[in-house]
Tab-separated table of C-alpha atoms in Angstrom:
chain	number	residue	atom	x	y	z
A	84	MET	CA	155.017	17.666	-76.981
A	85	SER	CA	151.550	19.031	-77.716
A	86	THR	CA	148.943	17.189	-79.860
A	87	VAL	CA	147.087	19.090	-82.517
A	88	ILE	CA	143.334	18.515	-82.563
A	89	THR	CA	141.792	18.539	-86.002
A	90	LYS	CA	138.484	17.606	-87.428
A	91	ASN	CA	139.909	14.619	-89.190
A	92	ASN	CA	141.693	13.250	-86.141
A	93	PRO	CA	140.216	9.743	-85.594
A	94	THR	CA	141.191	9.277	-81.970
A	95	GLN	CA	139.637	12.566	-80.955
A	96	LYS	CA	136.515	11.670	-82.851
A	97	ARG	CA	136.182	8.302	-81.108
A	98	LYS	CA	136.530	9.922	-77.687
A	99	GLN	CA	133.864	12.480	-78.490
A	100	ASP	CA	131.462	9.743	-79.684
A	101	LYS	CA	132.053	7.793	-76.473
A	102	LYS	CA	131.233	10.840	-74.370
A	103	ASN	CA	128.057	11.475	-76.310
A	104	LYS	CA	126.955	7.855	-75.842
A	105	THR	CA	127.529	7.941	-72.071
A	106	ALA	CA	125.652	11.244	-71.806
A	107	LYS	CA	122.706	9.826	-73.745
A	108	LYS	CA	122.714	6.698	-71.590
A	109	LYS	CA	122.653	8.695	-68.352
A	110	LYS	CA	119.880	10.892	-69.688
A	111	LYS	CA	117.862	7.831	-70.649
A	112	GLU	CA	118.324	6.228	-67.201
A	113	PHE	CA	117.256	9.471	-65.532
A	114	TRP	CA	114.044	9.703	-67.450
A	115	ILE	CA	113.299	6.001	-66.866
A	116	LYS	CA	113.568	6.606	-63.099
A	117	VAL	CA	111.303	9.627	-63.359
A	118	ILE	CA	108.640	7.653	-65.230
A	119	LYS	CA	108.856	4.774	-62.713
A	120	ASN	CA	108.415	7.156	-59.794
A	121	LYS	CA	105.357	8.712	-61.421
A	122	SER	CA	103.744	5.352	-62.064
A	123	GLN	CA	104.391	4.236	-58.461
A	124	ALA	CA	102.958	7.470	-57.172
A	125	LYS	CA	99.766	6.884	-59.157
A	126	GLN	CA	99.376	3.323	-57.951
A	127	GLU	CA	99.997	4.049	-54.237
A	128	PRO	CA	97.011	5.580	-52.369
A	129	LYS	CA	97.495	9.103	-51.160
A	130	LYS	CA	98.161	9.408	-47.475
A	131	PRO	CA	95.996	11.990	-45.869
A	132	SER	CA	97.762	14.999	-44.549
A	133	GLY	CA	97.298	16.369	-41.069
A	134	ASN	CA	94.819	19.026	-42.129
A	135	GLN	CA	92.737	16.669	-44.370
A	136	MET	CA	89.434	15.331	-42.951
A	137	LEU	CA	88.731	11.588	-43.128
A	138	PRO	CA	85.244	10.212	-43.889
A	139	PRO	CA	83.221	9.208	-40.774
A	140	SER	CA	83.763	5.602	-39.770
A	141	ASP	CA	80.946	5.600	-37.193
A	142	THR	CA	77.396	6.893	-37.196
A	143	GLN	CA	78.275	9.240	-34.371
A	144	GLN	CA	80.758	11.101	-36.570
A	145	PHE	CA	78.222	12.549	-39.031
A	146	SER	CA	77.650	16.222	-39.616
A	147	SER	CA	76.265	18.638	-37.030
A	148	ASN	CA	72.948	18.826	-38.856
A	149	TRP	CA	72.537	15.101	-38.516
A	150	LYS	CA	73.402	15.303	-34.798
A	151	ALA	CA	70.805	18.009	-34.346
A	152	LEU	CA	68.264	15.807	-36.077
A	153	GLN	CA	69.098	12.932	-33.742
A	154	GLU	CA	68.575	15.170	-30.703
A	155	LEU	CA	65.149	16.239	-32.025
A	156	LEU	CA	64.179	12.603	-32.505
A	157	LYS	CA	65.234	11.814	-28.900
A	158	LYS	CA	63.114	14.699	-27.590
A	159	GLN	CA	59.982	13.451	-29.465
A	160	PRO	CA	59.831	9.709	-28.835
A	161	GLU	CA	56.048	9.622	-28.543
A	162	LYS	CA	55.393	10.953	-32.013
A	163	SER	CA	57.844	8.509	-33.532
A	164	GLN	CA	56.154	5.672	-31.614
A	165	GLN	CA	52.736	6.660	-32.887
A	166	GLN	CA	53.974	6.813	-36.449
A	167	ASN	CA	56.159	3.700	-36.475
A	168	GLY	CA	54.489	1.673	-33.649
A	169	ALA	CA	57.773	1.248	-31.673
A	170	VAL	CA	60.436	3.466	-30.227
A	171	PRO	CA	63.631	3.204	-32.236
A	172	THR	CA	66.627	2.168	-30.195
A	173	GLU	CA	70.143	3.428	-30.627
A	174	LYS	CA	71.136	0.226	-32.391
A	175	SER	CA	68.212	0.290	-34.759
A	176	LYS	CA	68.620	3.945	-35.723
A	177	PRO	CA	71.977	3.592	-37.401
A	178	CYS	CA	70.724	0.513	-39.171
A	179	ASN	CA	67.758	2.459	-40.563
A	180	ILE	CA	70.070	5.254	-41.528
A	181	THR	CA	72.432	2.957	-43.287
A	182	THR	CA	69.627	1.166	-45.101
A	183	GLU	CA	68.101	4.445	-46.200
A	184	LYS	CA	71.470	5.563	-47.358
A	185	VAL	CA	72.032	2.278	-49.177
A	186	GLN	CA	68.619	2.608	-50.793
A	187	ARG	CA	69.475	6.089	-51.950
A	188	LYS	CA	72.774	4.863	-53.325
A	189	THR	CA	71.090	1.908	-55.044
A	190	LYS	CA	68.513	4.279	-56.512
A	191	ASP	CA	71.286	6.418	-57.823
A	192	ILE	CA	72.959	3.314	-59.232
A	193	VAL	CA	69.730	1.938	-60.717
A	194	LYS	CA	68.780	5.167	-62.470
A	195	PRO	CA	71.473	4.936	-65.136
A	196	ALA	CA	70.645	1.251	-65.530
A	197	LYS	CA	67.069	2.240	-66.383
A	198	LYS	CA	68.404	4.673	-68.872
A	199	THR	CA	70.466	1.928	-70.455
A	200	VAL	CA	67.389	-0.280	-70.642
A	201	LYS	CA	65.497	2.502	-72.319
A	202	THR	CA	68.293	2.947	-74.742
A	203	THR	CA	68.329	-0.777	-75.483
A	204	VAL	CA	64.588	-0.748	-76.042
A	205	SER	CA	64.914	2.183	-78.305
A	206	LYS	CA	67.596	0.289	-80.206
A	207	ASP	CA	65.314	-2.716	-80.562
A	208	GLN	CA	62.547	-0.444	-81.684
A	209	SER	CA	64.862	1.141	-84.181
A	210	VAL	CA	65.891	-2.329	-85.384
A	211	ASN	CA	62.248	-3.372	-85.673
A	212	SER	CA	61.407	-0.173	-87.468
A	213	ALA	CA	64.332	-0.787	-89.805
A	214	ASN	CA	63.097	-4.339	-90.421
A	215	ALA	CA	59.616	-2.980	-90.992
A	216	LYS	CA	60.991	-0.506	-93.483
A	217	GLU	CA	62.971	-3.204	-95.308
A	218	PRO	CA	59.956	-4.920	-96.967
A	219	THR	CA	58.561	-1.599	-98.052
A	220	SER	CA	61.915	-0.646	-99.511
A	221	ASN	CA	62.170	-4.095	-101.153
A	222	ALA	CA	58.655	-3.733	-102.553
A	223	ALA	CA	59.536	-0.322	-103.924
A	224	LYS	CA	62.694	-1.727	-105.504
A	225	LYS	CA	60.670	-4.593	-106.974
A	226	ARG	CA	58.124	-2.153	-108.431
A	227	LYS	CA	60.896	-0.101	-109.962
A	228	GLN	CA	62.513	-3.214	-111.419
A	229	ASP	CA	59.170	-4.455	-112.810
A	230	PHE	CA	58.550	-1.054	-114.368
A	231	LYS	CA	61.994	-1.103	-115.968
A	232	ASP	CA	61.463	-4.640	-117.265
A	233	LYS	CA	58.080	-3.634	-118.684
A	234	GLN	CA	59.637	-0.685	-120.487
A	235	VAL	CA	62.391	-2.911	-121.879
A	236	ASN	CA	59.841	-5.473	-123.093
A	237	GLU	CA	57.716	-2.781	-124.722
A	238	GLN	CA	60.734	-1.349	-126.491
A	239	GLU	CA	61.746	-4.835	-127.659
A	240	ALA	CA	58.222	-5.506	-128.958
A	241	LYS	CA	58.200	-2.187	-130.834
A	242	ARG	CA	61.580	-2.975	-132.334
A	243	GLN	CA	60.388	-6.410	-133.468
A	244	LYS	CA	57.258	-4.915	-135.028
A	245	ILE	CA	59.367	-2.403	-136.933
A	246	GLU	CA	61.655	-5.195	-138.133
A	247	GLN	CA	58.670	-7.323	-139.176
A	248	LYS	CA	57.200	-4.433	-141.122
A	249	ALA	CA	60.536	-3.852	-142.772
A	250	ASN	CA	60.909	-7.548	-143.615
A	251	LYS	CA	57.234	-8.066	-144.547
A	252	PRO	CA	56.914	-8.944	-148.250
A	253	THR	CA	54.781	-6.786	-150.524
A	254	GLU	CA	53.021	-7.444	-153.811
A	255	GLU	CA	56.004	-5.930	-155.632
A	256	ASP	CA	58.268	-8.557	-154.050
A	257	ILE	CA	55.982	-11.416	-155.210
A	258	TRP	CA	56.346	-10.642	-158.915
A	259	PHE	CA	56.362	-14.260	-160.184
A	260	ASP	CA	53.253	-16.171	-161.349
A	261	ASP	CA	52.047	-19.780	-161.630
A	262	VAL	CA	53.700	-20.908	-158.402
A	263	ASP	CA	51.957	-23.104	-155.846
A	264	PRO	CA	51.088	-20.958	-152.785
A	265	ASP	CA	51.815	-23.927	-150.521
A	266	ASP	CA	55.369	-24.069	-151.860
A	267	ILE	CA	55.704	-20.328	-151.273
A	268	GLU	CA	54.397	-20.769	-147.722
A	269	ALA	CA	56.960	-23.486	-147.040
A	270	THR	CA	59.894	-21.479	-148.403
A	271	ILE	CA	59.107	-17.783	-147.809
A	272	GLY	CA	56.259	-17.667	-145.295
A	273	THR	CA	52.511	-17.384	-144.812
A	274	GLU	CA	52.351	-13.664	-145.681
A	275	ALA	CA	53.919	-14.229	-149.090
A	276	ALA	CA	51.602	-17.211	-149.678
A	277	GLU	CA	48.547	-15.066	-148.860
A	278	ILE	CA	49.690	-12.432	-151.363
A	279	MET	CA	50.041	-15.126	-154.024
A	280	ARG	CA	46.593	-16.548	-153.191
A	281	LYS	CA	45.064	-13.080	-153.562
A	282	LYS	CA	46.758	-12.680	-156.933
A	283	MET	CA	45.439	-16.066	-158.041
A	284	GLY	CA	42.000	-15.430	-156.535
A	285	ILE	CA	42.348	-18.164	-153.901
A	286	HIS	CA	41.147	-17.399	-150.407
A	287	GLN	CA	41.846	-19.872	-147.649
A	288	SER	CA	38.783	-20.734	-145.615
A	289	LYS	CA	39.159	-20.430	-141.875
A	290	ASP	CA	36.665	-23.233	-141.189
A	291	VAL	CA	37.033	-26.143	-143.607
A	292	GLU	CA	34.033	-28.066	-142.287
A	293	SER	CA	31.683	-25.114	-142.742
A	294	ALA	CA	32.856	-24.826	-146.367
A	295	LEU	CA	32.401	-28.529	-147.127
A	296	VAL	CA	29.280	-29.418	-145.114
A	297	LYS	CA	25.870	-27.785	-145.425
A	298	GLU	CA	24.439	-26.894	-142.036
A	299	ARG	CA	20.989	-28.165	-140.977
A	300	ALA	CA	20.802	-30.397	-144.047
A	301	PHE	CA	19.371	-33.884	-144.487
A	302	GLU	CA	21.536	-36.480	-142.741
A	303	GLY	CA	20.261	-39.646	-144.395
A	304	LEU	CA	20.936	-41.427	-147.679
A	305	THR	CA	20.667	-39.440	-150.906
A	306	LYS	CA	20.764	-40.363	-154.637
A	307	ALA	CA	24.478	-39.519	-154.719
A	308	VAL	CA	27.094	-40.505	-152.099
A	309	ALA	CA	30.833	-39.885	-151.873
A	310	ILE	CA	33.303	-42.520	-150.725
A	311	ASP	CA	36.910	-42.500	-149.524
A	312	CYS	CA	39.078	-45.253	-148.039
A	313	GLU	CA	42.302	-45.275	-146.023
A	314	MET	CA	44.829	-48.070	-146.406
A	315	VAL	CA	47.778	-49.418	-144.372
A	316	GLY	CA	50.856	-51.300	-145.596
A	317	VAL	CA	51.496	-55.021	-145.207
A	318	GLY	CA	54.187	-57.390	-146.436
A	319	HIS	CA	57.817	-56.517	-147.011
A	320	ASP	CA	58.418	-52.785	-146.268
A	321	GLY	CA	54.643	-52.212	-146.353
A	322	GLU	CA	54.477	-52.264	-150.149
A	323	ASP	CA	51.077	-54.000	-150.305
A	324	SER	CA	47.898	-52.341	-149.038
A	325	ILE	CA	44.867	-53.530	-147.084
A	326	LEU	CA	41.687	-51.708	-146.068
A	327	ALA	CA	41.800	-49.828	-142.750
A	328	ARG	CA	38.911	-47.304	-142.858
A	329	VAL	CA	35.854	-46.574	-145.020
A	330	SER	CA	33.845	-43.331	-144.949
A	331	LEU	CA	30.699	-42.313	-146.856
A	332	VAL	CA	28.927	-38.939	-146.957
A	333	ASN	CA	25.649	-37.880	-148.536
A	334	LEU	CA	24.976	-35.121	-151.072
A	335	PHE	CA	25.205	-32.408	-148.347
A	336	GLY	CA	28.470	-33.643	-146.822
A	337	LYS	CA	26.883	-35.324	-143.808
A	338	CYS	CA	28.695	-38.505	-142.739
A	339	ILE	CA	26.439	-41.554	-143.133
A	340	TYR	CA	29.029	-44.327	-142.673
A	341	ASP	CA	32.465	-44.392	-141.019
A	342	LYS	CA	34.115	-47.586	-139.770
A	343	TYR	CA	37.618	-48.848	-139.020
A	344	VAL	CA	38.472	-52.301	-140.403
A	345	LYS	CA	40.309	-54.984	-138.444
A	346	PRO	CA	43.479	-56.018	-140.334
A	347	THR	CA	43.598	-59.511	-141.831
A	348	GLU	CA	47.416	-59.486	-142.029
A	349	LYS	CA	50.287	-58.177	-139.951
A	350	VAL	CA	50.621	-54.437	-140.532
A	351	THR	CA	54.182	-53.393	-141.311
A	352	ASP	CA	53.501	-49.726	-142.126
A	353	TYR	CA	50.545	-47.796	-140.722
A	354	ARG	CA	51.340	-44.746	-142.914
A	355	THR	CA	50.064	-42.533	-140.109
A	356	HIS	CA	51.491	-39.331	-141.600
A	357	VAL	CA	49.165	-39.832	-144.597
A	358	SER	CA	46.396	-42.218	-143.501
A	359	GLY	CA	45.998	-40.960	-139.934
A	360	ILE	CA	45.631	-44.611	-138.828
A	361	ARG	CA	47.161	-45.789	-135.553
A	362	PRO	CA	47.368	-49.321	-134.064
A	363	GLU	CA	44.676	-48.638	-131.459
A	364	ASP	CA	42.247	-47.491	-134.177
A	365	ILE	CA	42.079	-50.811	-136.046
A	366	ARG	CA	42.877	-53.209	-133.209
A	367	ASP	CA	39.147	-53.633	-132.420
A	368	GLY	CA	37.857	-52.731	-135.887
A	369	GLU	CA	34.987	-54.259	-137.864
A	370	ASP	CA	35.401	-57.433	-139.912
A	371	VAL	CA	36.336	-56.661	-143.530
A	372	ASN	CA	33.607	-58.881	-145.023
A	373	THR	CA	30.922	-57.156	-142.943
A	374	VAL	CA	32.172	-53.748	-144.079
A	375	ARG	CA	32.130	-54.819	-147.760
A	376	LYS	CA	28.528	-56.025	-147.541
A	377	GLU	CA	27.339	-52.853	-145.772
A	378	VAL	CA	29.112	-50.572	-148.265
A	379	ALA	CA	27.796	-52.569	-151.255
A	380	GLU	CA	24.216	-52.193	-149.983
A	381	ILE	CA	24.638	-48.411	-149.655
A	382	LEU	CA	26.203	-47.980	-153.128
A	383	GLN	CA	23.640	-50.106	-154.953
A	384	GLY	CA	21.642	-48.020	-157.473
A	385	ARG	CA	23.269	-44.711	-156.426
A	386	ILE	CA	25.705	-42.273	-158.009
A	387	VAL	CA	29.116	-42.780	-156.394
A	388	VAL	CA	31.468	-39.785	-156.193
A	389	GLY	CA	35.169	-40.130	-155.413
A	390	HIS	CA	38.686	-39.024	-156.240
A	391	ALA	CA	40.598	-41.784	-158.075
A	392	ILE	CA	37.653	-43.954	-157.094
A	393	HIS	CA	39.014	-47.033	-158.864
A	394	ASN	CA	41.482	-47.469	-155.965
A	395	ASP	CA	38.654	-47.428	-153.399
A	396	LEU	CA	36.525	-49.941	-155.300
A	397	LYS	CA	39.536	-52.173	-155.890
A	398	ILE	CA	40.471	-52.360	-152.190
A	399	LEU	CA	36.801	-53.124	-151.375
A	400	LEU	CA	36.629	-55.801	-154.092
A	401	LEU	CA	33.490	-54.111	-155.439
A	402	ASP	CA	32.252	-53.202	-158.909
A	403	HIS	CA	29.925	-50.381	-159.937
A	404	PRO	CA	28.379	-49.298	-163.269
A	405	LYS	CA	30.438	-46.672	-165.079
A	406	LYS	CA	27.309	-44.601	-165.720
A	407	LYS	CA	26.936	-44.197	-161.939
A	408	ILE	CA	30.565	-43.206	-161.202
A	409	ARG	CA	31.744	-39.563	-160.870
A	410	ASP	CA	35.523	-39.357	-160.548
A	411	THR	CA	36.745	-35.820	-159.763
A	412	GLN	CA	40.255	-36.743	-160.914
A	413	LYS	CA	39.022	-37.586	-164.445
A	414	TYR	CA	36.631	-34.662	-164.940
A	415	GLU	CA	38.062	-32.658	-167.841
A	416	PRO	CA	37.238	-29.100	-166.628
A	417	PHE	CA	38.969	-29.882	-163.313
A	418	ARG	CA	42.037	-31.127	-165.167
A	419	LYS	CA	42.217	-27.869	-167.118
A	420	MET	CA	41.905	-25.774	-163.983
A	421	ALA	CA	44.680	-27.728	-162.227
A	422	LYS	CA	46.747	-28.016	-165.434
A	423	SER	CA	47.334	-31.682	-164.784
A	424	LYS	CA	46.043	-34.992	-166.139
A	425	ARG	CA	45.834	-36.427	-162.624
A	426	PRO	CA	45.266	-33.466	-160.275
A	427	ALA	CA	45.560	-34.023	-156.520
A	428	LEU	CA	42.505	-33.514	-154.327
A	429	ARG	CA	44.146	-30.739	-152.309
A	430	VAL	CA	44.970	-28.865	-155.524
A	431	LEU	CA	41.375	-29.088	-156.785
A	432	CYS	CA	40.007	-27.932	-153.430
A	433	ARG	CA	42.361	-24.971	-153.466
A	434	GLU	CA	41.610	-24.019	-157.082
A	435	VAL	CA	37.852	-24.661	-157.118
A	436	LEU	CA	36.674	-24.313	-153.497
A	437	ASN	CA	39.365	-21.996	-152.077
A	438	VAL	CA	39.773	-24.488	-149.222
A	439	LYS	CA	42.904	-26.188	-147.904
A	440	VAL	CA	42.544	-29.894	-147.119
A	441	GLN	CA	44.952	-32.730	-146.367
A	442	GLN	CA	47.171	-30.575	-144.177
A	443	GLY	CA	49.196	-33.220	-142.375
A	444	GLU	CA	47.351	-36.455	-141.606
A	445	HIS	CA	44.467	-37.294	-143.962
A	446	SER	CA	40.888	-37.984	-142.910
A	447	SER	CA	38.699	-40.195	-145.083
A	448	VAL	CA	35.581	-38.313	-143.936
A	449	GLN	CA	37.021	-34.934	-144.908
A	450	ASP	CA	38.290	-36.243	-148.244
A	451	ALA	CA	34.835	-37.675	-149.054
A	452	GLN	CA	33.242	-34.341	-148.105
A	453	ALA	CA	35.717	-32.501	-150.352
A	454	THR	CA	34.970	-34.733	-153.390
A	455	MET	CA	31.212	-34.355	-152.872
A	456	ARG	CA	31.568	-30.565	-152.596
A	457	LEU	CA	33.564	-30.515	-155.851
A	458	TYR	CA	30.841	-32.573	-157.523
A	459	THR	CA	27.986	-30.361	-156.305
A	460	THR	CA	29.682	-27.196	-157.615
A	461	VAL	CA	29.547	-28.555	-161.197
A	462	LYS	CA	26.709	-31.066	-160.801
A	463	LYS	CA	24.377	-29.520	-163.410
A	464	GLN	CA	27.070	-29.211	-166.087
A	465	TRP	CA	28.530	-32.641	-165.344
A	466	GLU	CA	25.182	-34.444	-165.452
A	467	ALA	CA	24.178	-32.531	-168.598
A	468	GLN	CA	27.380	-33.619	-170.352
A	469	ILE	CA	26.784	-37.250	-169.373
A	470	LYS	CA	23.197	-37.166	-170.670
A	471	ALA	CA	24.318	-35.498	-173.869
A	472	GLY	CA	27.027	-38.102	-174.331
A	473	ILE	CA	24.531	-40.938	-173.928
A	474	LYS	CA	22.155	-39.397	-176.493
A	475	ASP	CA	25.005	-38.885	-178.986
A	476	LYS	CA	26.012	-42.524	-178.683
A	477	ASP	CA	22.431	-43.700	-179.299
A	478	SER	CA	22.079	-41.473	-182.394
A	479	GLU	CA	25.407	-42.705	-183.802
A	480	LYS	CA	24.211	-46.280	-183.474
A	481	LYS	CA	21.009	-45.458	-185.384
A	482	ARG	CA	22.854	-43.584	-188.161
A	483	LYS	CA	25.092	-46.532	-188.972
A	484	ARG	CA	23.724	-48.478	-192.053
A	485	LYS	CA	23.711	-52.201	-192.101
A	486	PRO	CA	24.808	-53.941	-195.397
A	487	ALA	CA	21.965	-55.369	-197.634
A	488	GLN	CA	21.361	-59.066	-197.218
A	489	GLY	CA	20.693	-61.462	-200.230
A	490	ARG	CA	22.203	-62.358	-203.574
A	491	THR	CA	24.209	-59.864	-205.606
A	492	LYS	CA	24.255	-59.704	-209.408
A	493	THR	CA	27.531	-59.259	-211.211
A	494	VAL	CA	27.632	-57.372	-214.527
A	495	TRP	CA	30.351	-58.070	-217.007
A	496	THR	CA	31.510	-55.296	-219.196
A	497	GLY	CA	33.938	-55.322	-222.045
A	498	LEU	CA	34.985	-58.113	-224.400
A	499	SER	CA	34.730	-61.668	-223.419
A	500	PRO	CA	37.934	-63.523	-222.989
């Protein structure tokens, strides 16, 4: 019986695979042996062949030239003695030769080492040069960054200026009238308040003291003086008031009297935001009775100017003739200008003097200077009105007729009863 071999015969296929595996295995083993032999051949030193020359193991086995040189040295021992001071022996010669040879070899070995040192030095130098270049590069970067920041800041400033110009109010925007410029300043801004002041003819003075005080003027007592007092609160919630400071100025605004008063009661409200008084100001102040006497002596026989002066005289427990009092709050032309029956001092100063006072904490000296300056601006008219009023009163008294004294006769008319 004969078996038919086909491609799909499994037994035949298994046999063929087995043969291929064994062939691959043998091939692999063969090449492993070959590689092992090559590696062993590399590791084992090569045995010199018969024709190959070995290196000389003794000094006598050097080249013919060296042998000829040795013979020349043997023939000339005297010259070598004169040069070296001793005749070299056979034992010493090879030693010198070997040392010279060793020196040559060491020189050859040292030369590349020197080169390496040079290279290392050059590396260090390059590192140092790189480190030296770093600060310069950092400085250059810093300069560039500063320049960029400067440009950015300039652009930002320009942008803000443009925005401010765009947002800046003009006279067309401030179309309303009869509004307090201070209120406008608080709500809209200073620029709008300045526009309103220009419309109303009010110009804020840059230096208040120069506007209120006459320079190089007389600093003593004058016929007219201005007074202003500051008070602090005592009692429950500081409702009651006591004297804390008294200030007097002369006709030219020069301060002639300014003293803090020691409190006679426990202060419950210093009213610093208005009075400007602090605990340390009145702790060592003057006695109130002394202050009253000194102020009374100054006011005696003089015209006294003040704003709501009745409050100042009341707190001082002083009295003064009405003919000698000039109250800027009660002066009729000032009331008309401020459009108020009891105008505030800051309003009168703004309307009449174009000066802003009482911004924040008050000062009794500045308030007295402001009232005196208001008085001096209208002094002639005010004094003329007072004189005219006195004359009118005298004439009215003279014109009044007194009834006739004595008996009166009665006349009866008509029929008797």
